[in-house]
Amino acid sequence: MYLCLSKKSKWTLSSIVKITKKVSNHCCIGNSNFRVRGVFYGYQKRSLNIKKSEISIKTVEQDFFEDFMVFQARVEPMNSMLVNIVEGGSVQEIFVSNGDMVIKGQPLTRLYNPNTELNYMQQETSIIEQINNLNKAKLDLRNQELNLAKDLIAIEHDYQDSKNLYDLNKKLFDQEILAKNEWEKTQENFRFQKERMNIIKQSVTKEKQANQIQIGQLNQSIGIMEKSLGILRTNKKNFLIVAPLSGRLSSFEPVLGQTYQQGETLGKIDVMKGYKLLADIDEFYLPKVVQGHKGTVDFNGQQVEVIIAKVIPEIKAGKFQVELNFIGSDNLDLRQGLSFSVRLNLSEKTKSIILSKGSFYQETSGKWIFVVNGDKAERRTIEVSRENPLYYEITKGLKPGEKVITSSYKDYKEVEILNIE
């Protein structure tokens, strides 16, 4: 008697053992064969028959593993400068074309904005009027100083006259020629003129000091006004867009009559002195890519070294940007916009167990693999350490020389043994 257990049986080992014990108490010794065969068949590993032509088999190797990555990069000039709109307006004239070589200060295009120009004229008129008023105030202070100087001269003259009369009358009074009341008048007049002169001198001195302070403040205000006027007149020239430096004009496509707002970019000037590479790399590699890493590009069959000069860690649409410089690219005939495939080395070469990359990794995440042995392939647990575009580095579970299936495991997720036909 045999118990038929299918692969999909829900019987557990403990339940089967209990049943076999009960059955053994009522059956002959030959029934022991029933127990052994039934339990064995119930735990048979899941298997699947596949054709060899439908799978890809690779050999595990022991070789040098190098952690590297490959990405696309484009050639850009080493230095560039944007041509921005300082004062918005509509395009009135265009003097150059996209791709032209230009020199610093060369006119590129002219904009027109009547409202802004009228506003500039009004501001200019107002500033000039304020400057004139300040100059008039400064002139009034100068005239005031001049009038004080004239008054002081007249007062000093009166004082000198009174002093001369005082000296003369003093002699006459001492000789008893001048009457006492006249002498007293002379003394009083001399005292008055002396005190008057001293007071006026002090007043003139303080007035001059105050005027000097006011004139200095006026001059400072006039200087600020003149500076503002200069900036205003410079801004009026901003309607004429000129090249900020010498180089090749690119991305320059203005249209006559089209209106541009302040701050918009009209084009770019590339300085034709050296080139660099710009690349957008998946954010997964951000911790691995650092400044100073070296790589190579294939230029006309020649391997040219490059080095990462800058890593821009800002993530945009799942990518970050890096700048690479050529090492010894003086003789390379580079052109802006060329695209290169860059192989970037992330580590030194190390002797490791390696396996060619395949689709199996998508289903297993590198945790297990089918190892081929004759016409069968059995599932085995493995560990994958690092990877590059060509190989996985295997740290556990596989030996050099073993053969494994590297094609997709989409239909084999629940299978433990593959029968290869």
Short mmCIF file of C-alpha atoms in Angstrom, two decimals:
data_model
loop_
_atom_site.label_atom_id
_atom_site.label_comp_id
_atom_site.label_asym_id
_atom_site.label_seq_id
_atom_site.Cartn_x
_atom_site.Cartn_y
_atom_site.Cartn_z
CA MET A 1 0.00 0.00 0.00
CA TYR A 2 1.40 3.43 -0.96
CA LEU A 3 0.26 6.92 0.04
CA CYS A 4 0.21 9.34 -2.89
CA LEU A 5 1.27 12.87 -1.86
CA SER A 6 1.34 15.59 -4.48
CA LYS A 7 3.87 18.42 -4.60
CA LYS A 8 1.12 20.82 -3.56
CA SER A 9 0.20 18.78 -0.50
CA LYS A 10 -0.47 20.81 2.67
CA TRP A 11 0.65 18.00 4.97
CA THR A 12 3.35 18.95 7.41
CA LEU A 13 6.16 16.67 8.54
CA SER A 14 4.70 16.28 12.05
CA SER A 15 1.23 15.36 10.74
CA ILE A 16 2.66 12.79 8.33
CA VAL A 17 4.73 11.18 11.09
CA LYS A 18 1.64 10.90 13.33
CA ILE A 19 -0.34 9.25 10.56
CA THR A 20 2.44 6.80 9.76
CA LYS A 21 2.67 5.82 13.42
CA LYS A 22 -1.04 5.05 13.57
CA VAL A 23 -0.94 3.14 10.32
CA SER A 24 2.08 1.11 11.46
CA ASN A 25 0.09 -0.23 14.41
CA HIS A 26 -2.49 -1.84 12.11
CA CYS A 27 -0.37 -2.91 9.17
CA CYS A 28 2.28 -5.48 8.49
CA ILE A 29 6.00 -4.91 8.35
CA GLY A 30 5.86 -4.40 4.57
CA ASN A 31 3.95 -1.22 5.21
CA SER A 32 7.09 0.43 6.51
CA ASN A 33 7.94 0.87 2.90
CA PHE A 34 4.79 2.96 2.64
CA ARG A 35 5.95 5.32 5.37
CA VAL A 36 9.41 5.91 3.96
CA ARG A 37 8.27 6.41 0.42
CA GLY A 38 5.38 8.68 1.40
CA VAL A 39 7.44 11.06 3.52
CA PHE A 40 10.24 11.19 0.96
CA TYR A 41 7.91 12.00 -1.91
CA GLY A 42 6.12 14.72 0.05
CA TYR A 43 9.31 16.78 0.44
CA GLN A 44 10.71 16.43 -3.05
CA LYS A 45 12.29 19.71 -4.27
CA ARG A 46 10.40 21.70 -6.86
CA SER A 47 11.91 21.23 -10.31
CA LEU A 48 11.30 22.50 -13.82
CA ASN A 49 12.38 21.27 -17.25
CA ILE A 50 13.96 23.96 -19.47
CA LYS A 51 15.74 24.00 -22.80
CA LYS A 52 19.43 24.87 -22.88
CA SER A 53 18.84 27.24 -25.80
CA GLU A 54 16.56 29.39 -23.62
CA ILE A 55 19.16 30.17 -20.96
CA SER A 56 22.59 31.79 -20.75
CA ILE A 57 25.35 29.92 -18.89
CA LYS A 58 28.51 31.69 -17.72
CA THR A 59 31.64 30.43 -15.96
CA VAL A 60 32.75 31.87 -12.63
CA GLU A 61 36.27 33.28 -12.90
CA GLN A 62 39.04 34.44 -10.63
CA ASP A 63 40.51 37.58 -12.11
CA PHE A 64 41.26 41.23 -11.39
CA PHE A 65 38.16 43.21 -10.46
CA GLU A 66 38.10 46.95 -10.99
CA ASP A 67 35.26 49.09 -9.70
CA PHE A 68 34.43 51.50 -12.51
CA MET A 69 31.44 53.14 -14.14
CA VAL A 70 30.62 54.32 -17.66
CA PHE A 71 28.60 57.42 -18.50
CA GLN A 72 28.15 59.94 -21.29
CA ALA A 73 29.69 63.43 -21.10
CA ARG A 74 29.59 66.40 -23.46
CA VAL A 75 32.36 68.82 -24.38
CA GLU A 76 31.96 72.39 -23.12
CA PRO A 77 34.37 75.36 -23.16
CA MET A 78 36.44 75.72 -20.03
CA ASN A 79 35.04 79.21 -19.34
CA SER A 80 31.81 80.84 -20.49
CA MET A 81 29.79 83.94 -19.63
CA LEU A 82 26.08 84.52 -20.06
CA VAL A 83 24.77 87.54 -21.93
CA ASN A 84 21.89 88.79 -19.77
CA ILE A 85 19.30 91.51 -20.28
CA VAL A 86 19.91 94.38 -17.83
CA GLU A 87 17.02 96.56 -19.00
CA GLY A 88 14.02 94.85 -20.55
CA GLY A 89 12.66 95.91 -23.91
CA SER A 90 11.90 94.85 -27.47
CA VAL A 91 14.64 94.01 -29.97
CA GLN A 92 15.24 96.99 -32.27
CA GLU A 93 18.51 96.03 -34.00
CA ILE A 94 20.66 92.88 -34.31
CA PHE A 95 24.34 93.33 -35.18
CA VAL A 96 25.79 89.77 -35.04
CA SER A 97 24.74 86.15 -35.60
CA ASN A 98 24.90 83.01 -33.51
CA GLY A 99 28.33 81.37 -33.75
CA ASP A 100 30.22 84.59 -34.58
CA MET A 101 33.53 85.41 -32.91
CA VAL A 102 33.11 88.67 -30.98
CA ILE A 103 35.43 90.94 -29.01
CA LYS A 104 34.83 92.56 -25.66
CA GLY A 105 32.56 95.63 -25.95
CA GLN A 106 31.27 94.74 -29.42
CA PRO A 107 27.56 95.59 -29.90
CA LEU A 108 25.34 92.51 -30.18
CA THR A 109 21.81 93.94 -30.27
CA ARG A 110 19.84 97.02 -29.27
CA LEU A 111 16.62 97.04 -27.25
CA TYR A 112 13.97 99.73 -27.06
CA ASN A 113 11.65 100.57 -24.18
CA PRO A 114 9.98 104.03 -24.43
CA ASN A 115 8.49 103.94 -20.93
CA THR A 116 11.83 103.18 -19.31
CA GLU A 117 13.63 105.83 -21.36
CA LEU A 118 11.02 108.46 -20.39
CA ASN A 119 11.44 107.46 -16.74
CA TYR A 120 15.20 107.86 -17.09
CA MET A 121 14.78 111.35 -18.54
CA GLN A 122 12.53 112.40 -15.68
CA GLN A 123 14.97 111.03 -13.11
CA GLU A 124 17.88 112.73 -14.83
CA THR A 125 16.06 116.07 -14.83
CA SER A 126 15.19 115.70 -11.15
CA ILE A 127 18.77 114.86 -10.16
CA ILE A 128 20.21 117.76 -12.14
CA GLU A 129 17.72 120.11 -10.45
CA GLN A 130 18.73 118.85 -7.01
CA ILE A 131 22.42 119.30 -7.85
CA ASN A 132 21.73 122.89 -8.92
CA ASN A 133 19.86 123.60 -5.68
CA LEU A 134 22.74 122.23 -3.62
CA ASN A 135 25.24 124.30 -5.56
CA LYS A 136 23.10 127.41 -4.98
CA ALA A 137 22.99 126.67 -1.23
CA LYS A 138 26.77 126.31 -1.22
CA LEU A 139 27.13 129.63 -3.08
CA ASP A 140 24.86 131.36 -0.53
CA LEU A 141 27.13 130.14 2.28
CA ARG A 142 30.17 131.48 0.46
CA ASN A 143 28.49 134.86 0.02
CA GLN A 144 27.58 134.87 3.70
CA GLU A 145 31.23 134.31 4.60
CA LEU A 146 32.24 137.13 2.27
CA ASN A 147 29.77 139.55 3.88
CA LEU A 148 31.02 138.61 7.35
CA ALA A 149 34.58 139.27 6.21
CA LYS A 150 33.58 142.71 4.93
CA ASP A 151 31.84 143.55 8.20
CA LEU A 152 34.88 142.41 10.17
CA ILE A 153 37.16 144.68 8.13
CA ALA A 154 34.91 147.67 8.79
CA ILE A 155 34.79 146.89 12.51
CA GLU A 156 38.56 146.52 12.72
CA HIS A 157 38.87 149.87 10.97
CA ASP A 158 36.57 151.51 13.52
CA TYR A 159 38.56 149.91 16.32
CA GLN A 160 41.82 151.20 14.92
CA ASP A 161 40.39 154.71 14.62
CA SER A 162 39.19 154.61 18.22
CA LYS A 163 42.59 153.32 19.37
CA ASN A 164 44.43 156.10 17.56
CA LEU A 165 42.10 158.70 19.06
CA TYR A 166 42.53 157.09 22.48
CA ASP A 167 46.33 157.32 22.27
CA LEU A 168 46.20 160.96 21.13
CA ASN A 169 43.66 162.12 23.72
CA LYS A 170 45.53 160.31 26.47
CA LYS A 171 48.60 162.48 25.80
CA LEU A 172 46.48 165.63 25.64
CA PHE A 173 44.69 164.73 28.86
CA ASP A 174 47.98 164.04 30.60
CA GLN A 175 49.14 167.51 29.51
CA GLU A 176 45.86 168.98 30.82
CA ILE A 177 44.98 170.19 27.36
CA LEU A 178 41.89 167.89 26.90
CA ALA A 179 38.85 168.26 29.09
CA LYS A 180 37.99 165.38 31.39
CA ASN A 181 34.58 164.73 29.88
CA GLU A 182 36.11 164.41 26.38
CA TRP A 183 38.69 162.01 27.70
CA GLU A 184 35.98 159.90 29.31
CA LYS A 185 34.07 159.79 25.99
CA THR A 186 37.25 158.68 24.22
CA GLN A 187 37.82 155.93 26.78
CA GLU A 188 34.26 154.70 26.50
CA ASN A 189 34.36 154.67 22.68
CA PHE A 190 37.67 152.75 22.67
CA ARG A 191 36.29 150.16 25.12
CA PHE A 192 33.13 149.73 23.00
CA GLN A 193 35.05 149.30 19.73
CA LYS A 194 37.43 146.80 21.33
CA GLU A 195 34.66 144.62 22.80
CA ARG A 196 32.66 144.91 19.61
CA MET A 197 35.60 143.71 17.53
CA ASN A 198 36.29 140.74 19.85
CA ILE A 199 32.66 139.65 19.78
CA ILE A 200 32.42 139.98 15.99
CA LYS A 201 35.67 138.00 15.55
CA GLN A 202 34.33 135.15 17.70
CA SER A 203 31.04 135.20 15.78
CA VAL A 204 32.80 135.18 12.41
CA THR A 205 35.03 132.27 13.50
CA LYS A 206 32.07 130.16 14.62
CA GLU A 207 30.13 131.10 11.50
CA LYS A 208 33.00 130.01 9.28
CA GLN A 209 33.27 126.69 11.09
CA ALA A 210 29.54 126.05 10.72
CA ASN A 211 29.66 127.04 7.07
CA GLN A 212 32.57 124.70 6.42
CA ILE A 213 30.60 121.80 7.89
CA GLN A 214 27.55 122.67 5.80
CA ILE A 215 29.63 123.09 2.66
CA GLY A 216 31.24 119.67 3.28
CA GLN A 217 27.83 118.09 3.65
CA LEU A 218 26.63 119.84 0.51
CA ASN A 219 29.67 118.63 -1.42
CA GLN A 220 29.01 115.07 -0.19
CA SER A 221 25.37 115.29 -1.30
CA ILE A 222 26.42 116.71 -4.66
CA GLY A 223 28.90 113.83 -5.06
CA ILE A 224 26.17 111.26 -4.36
CA MET A 225 23.83 113.01 -6.80
CA GLU A 226 26.50 113.08 -9.50
CA LYS A 227 27.23 109.40 -8.90
CA SER A 228 23.52 108.60 -9.20
CA LEU A 229 23.40 110.63 -12.38
CA GLY A 230 26.37 108.69 -13.75
CA ILE A 231 24.70 105.35 -12.93
CA LEU A 232 21.48 106.55 -14.49
CA ARG A 233 23.26 107.54 -17.70
CA THR A 234 25.10 104.18 -17.71
CA ASN A 235 21.80 102.35 -17.33
CA LYS A 236 20.50 104.23 -20.34
CA LYS A 237 23.32 102.59 -22.31
CA ASN A 238 22.16 99.14 -21.20
CA PHE A 239 19.65 99.09 -24.03
CA LEU A 240 22.68 98.43 -26.22
CA ILE A 241 23.75 94.85 -25.43
CA VAL A 242 27.51 94.42 -25.84
CA ALA A 243 29.84 91.43 -25.48
CA PRO A 244 31.15 91.18 -21.88
CA LEU A 245 34.30 89.41 -23.12
CA SER A 246 35.91 88.04 -26.27
CA GLY A 247 34.98 84.60 -27.57
CA ARG A 248 32.45 82.66 -29.65
CA LEU A 249 28.79 83.68 -29.37
CA SER A 250 26.42 80.75 -28.79
CA SER A 251 22.73 80.22 -27.97
CA PHE A 252 22.13 83.70 -29.41
CA GLU A 253 18.76 83.77 -31.17
CA PRO A 254 17.04 87.16 -30.70
CA VAL A 255 14.06 88.04 -32.91
CA LEU A 256 13.32 91.57 -34.10
CA GLY A 257 10.37 92.98 -32.18
CA GLN A 258 10.46 90.28 -29.51
CA THR A 259 10.27 91.58 -25.94
CA TYR A 260 12.75 90.39 -23.32
CA GLN A 261 12.37 90.91 -19.58
CA GLN A 262 15.07 92.14 -17.23
CA GLY A 263 17.35 89.27 -16.17
CA GLU A 264 16.60 87.01 -19.15
CA THR A 265 19.55 85.31 -20.86
CA LEU A 266 20.02 86.32 -24.47
CA GLY A 267 23.01 84.11 -25.24
CA LYS A 268 26.39 82.88 -24.08
CA ILE A 269 29.99 83.69 -24.95
CA ASP A 270 32.44 80.81 -24.83
CA VAL A 271 36.10 81.56 -24.20
CA MET A 272 37.95 79.40 -26.73
CA LYS A 273 40.85 78.55 -24.42
CA GLY A 274 40.51 74.94 -23.34
CA TYR A 275 37.62 72.52 -22.94
CA LYS A 276 36.03 70.45 -20.18
CA LEU A 277 33.47 67.66 -19.96
CA LEU A 278 30.06 67.96 -18.29
CA ALA A 279 28.09 64.88 -17.32
CA ASP A 280 24.81 64.07 -15.57
CA ILE A 281 25.17 60.95 -13.40
CA ASP A 282 22.57 58.89 -11.57
CA GLU A 283 22.25 59.85 -7.90
CA PHE A 284 23.09 56.25 -6.91
CA TYR A 285 26.76 57.00 -7.64
CA LEU A 286 26.95 60.25 -5.67
CA PRO A 287 28.74 58.72 -2.62
CA LYS A 288 31.24 56.97 -4.91
CA VAL A 289 32.23 59.86 -7.19
CA VAL A 290 34.69 62.31 -5.61
CA GLN A 291 36.96 65.03 -6.87
CA GLY A 292 40.27 63.66 -8.15
CA HIS A 293 38.97 60.34 -9.54
CA LYS A 294 40.56 59.59 -12.91
CA GLY A 295 39.08 58.00 -16.00
CA THR A 296 39.55 57.65 -19.75
CA VAL A 297 37.71 58.55 -22.95
CA ASP A 298 38.20 57.13 -26.44
CA PHE A 299 39.05 59.94 -28.87
CA ASN A 300 39.70 58.74 -32.44
CA GLY A 301 41.05 55.43 -31.16
CA GLN A 302 43.27 57.13 -28.60
CA GLN A 303 42.76 56.71 -24.84
CA VAL A 304 42.76 60.18 -23.26
CA GLU A 305 42.91 60.60 -19.50
CA VAL A 306 40.38 62.78 -17.68
CA ILE A 307 40.01 63.76 -14.03
CA ILE A 308 37.00 64.92 -12.02
CA ALA A 309 37.55 68.61 -11.24
CA LYS A 310 34.23 69.36 -9.55
CA VAL A 311 31.25 67.45 -8.16
CA ILE A 312 27.99 69.39 -7.92
CA PRO A 313 25.94 67.39 -5.35
CA GLU A 314 22.61 69.07 -6.10
CA ILE A 315 20.11 66.42 -7.27
CA LYS A 316 17.90 67.34 -10.22
CA ALA A 317 15.55 64.76 -11.76
CA GLY A 318 17.50 61.99 -10.02
CA LYS A 319 20.89 63.08 -11.35
CA PHE A 320 23.84 65.16 -10.22
CA GLN A 321 26.44 66.94 -12.35
CA VAL A 322 30.22 66.60 -12.53
CA GLU A 323 32.92 68.52 -14.38
CA LEU A 324 35.92 66.69 -15.80
CA ASN A 325 39.16 68.14 -17.15
CA PHE A 326 41.32 66.60 -19.86
CA ILE A 327 44.84 65.61 -18.83
CA GLY A 328 47.19 66.71 -21.61
CA SER A 329 44.55 67.70 -24.20
CA ASP A 330 46.55 70.46 -25.88
CA ASN A 331 46.77 68.61 -29.21
CA LEU A 332 43.18 67.35 -29.28
CA ASP A 333 40.91 68.78 -31.96
CA LEU A 334 37.88 69.17 -29.70
CA ARG A 335 34.60 70.81 -30.59
CA GLN A 336 31.83 72.07 -28.36
CA GLY A 337 28.92 69.63 -28.20
CA LEU A 338 30.93 66.45 -28.84
CA SER A 339 29.84 63.50 -26.72
CA PHE A 340 32.21 60.98 -25.11
CA SER A 341 31.73 57.74 -23.23
CA VAL A 342 33.72 58.15 -20.01
CA ARG A 343 35.09 55.17 -18.10
CA LEU A 344 35.66 56.37 -14.53
CA ASN A 345 37.82 54.28 -12.20
CA LEU A 346 36.39 54.09 -8.66
CA SER A 347 38.98 51.75 -7.13
CA GLU A 348 42.27 49.94 -7.77
CA LYS A 349 42.37 46.48 -9.34
CA THR A 350 42.03 43.58 -6.86
CA LYS A 351 42.13 39.81 -7.38
CA SER A 352 38.60 38.51 -6.83
CA ILE A 353 36.04 35.90 -7.86
CA ILE A 354 34.01 37.53 -10.60
CA LEU A 355 30.90 36.72 -12.62
CA SER A 356 29.65 38.30 -15.83
CA LYS A 357 26.59 40.47 -15.35
CA GLY A 358 23.18 39.12 -16.31
CA SER A 359 19.44 39.55 -15.95
CA PHE A 360 19.22 37.10 -13.02
CA TYR A 361 20.20 39.92 -10.63
CA GLN A 362 16.87 41.69 -11.18
CA GLU A 363 14.94 38.80 -9.58
CA THR A 364 17.48 37.66 -6.97
CA SER A 365 19.18 40.95 -5.95
CA GLY A 366 22.39 38.93 -5.89
CA LYS A 367 21.24 36.70 -3.00
CA TRP A 368 21.04 33.35 -4.89
CA ILE A 369 21.80 31.78 -8.25
CA PHE A 370 21.38 28.49 -10.19
CA VAL A 371 24.64 26.52 -10.31
CA VAL A 372 24.92 24.09 -13.24
CA ASN A 373 26.04 20.52 -12.58
CA GLY A 374 25.73 18.29 -15.64
CA ASP A 375 22.16 18.42 -16.93
CA LYS A 376 20.80 20.01 -13.77
CA ALA A 377 21.05 23.44 -12.13
CA GLU A 378 20.47 23.77 -8.41
CA ARG A 379 19.65 26.92 -6.46
CA ARG A 380 22.44 28.19 -4.17
CA THR A 381 22.81 31.18 -1.82
CA ILE A 382 25.56 33.66 -2.75
CA GLU A 383 26.82 37.11 -1.72
CA VAL A 384 27.64 39.92 -4.17
CA SER A 385 29.94 42.68 -2.93
CA ARG A 386 30.63 45.18 -5.69
CA GLU A 387 29.71 45.52 -9.33
CA ASN A 388 30.81 47.38 -12.43
CA PRO A 389 29.20 47.56 -15.87
CA LEU A 390 30.69 44.15 -16.79
CA TYR A 391 31.07 42.00 -13.67
CA TYR A 392 29.84 41.20 -10.16
CA GLU A 393 32.36 40.58 -7.39
CA ILE A 394 31.36 37.36 -5.57
CA THR A 395 32.42 37.05 -1.93
CA LYS A 396 30.54 33.87 -0.93
CA GLY A 397 28.81 30.85 -2.46
CA LEU A 398 30.72 30.32 -5.73
CA LYS A 399 34.11 28.96 -6.75
CA PRO A 400 36.18 29.68 -9.86
CA GLY A 401 35.32 27.30 -12.70
CA GLU A 402 31.71 26.69 -11.67
CA LYS A 403 29.04 27.34 -14.25
CA VAL A 404 25.92 29.35 -13.46
CA ILE A 405 22.80 30.53 -15.23
CA THR A 406 22.87 34.33 -15.69
CA SER A 407 19.77 34.84 -17.84
CA SER A 408 16.44 36.02 -16.41
CA TYR A 409 14.88 34.09 -13.51
CA LYS A 410 11.44 35.56 -14.04
CA ASP A 411 9.81 32.12 -14.42
CA TYR A 412 12.06 30.34 -11.90
CA LYS A 413 11.49 32.28 -8.68
CA GLU A 414 9.79 29.35 -6.85
CA VAL A 415 11.88 26.58 -8.46
CA GLU A 416 14.86 24.93 -6.72
CA ILE A 417 16.13 22.59 -9.45
CA LEU A 418 16.22 23.14 -13.23
CA ASN A 419 16.41 20.11 -15.51
CA ILE A 420 18.36 21.19 -18.59
CA GLU A 421 17.31 19.44 -21.80
#
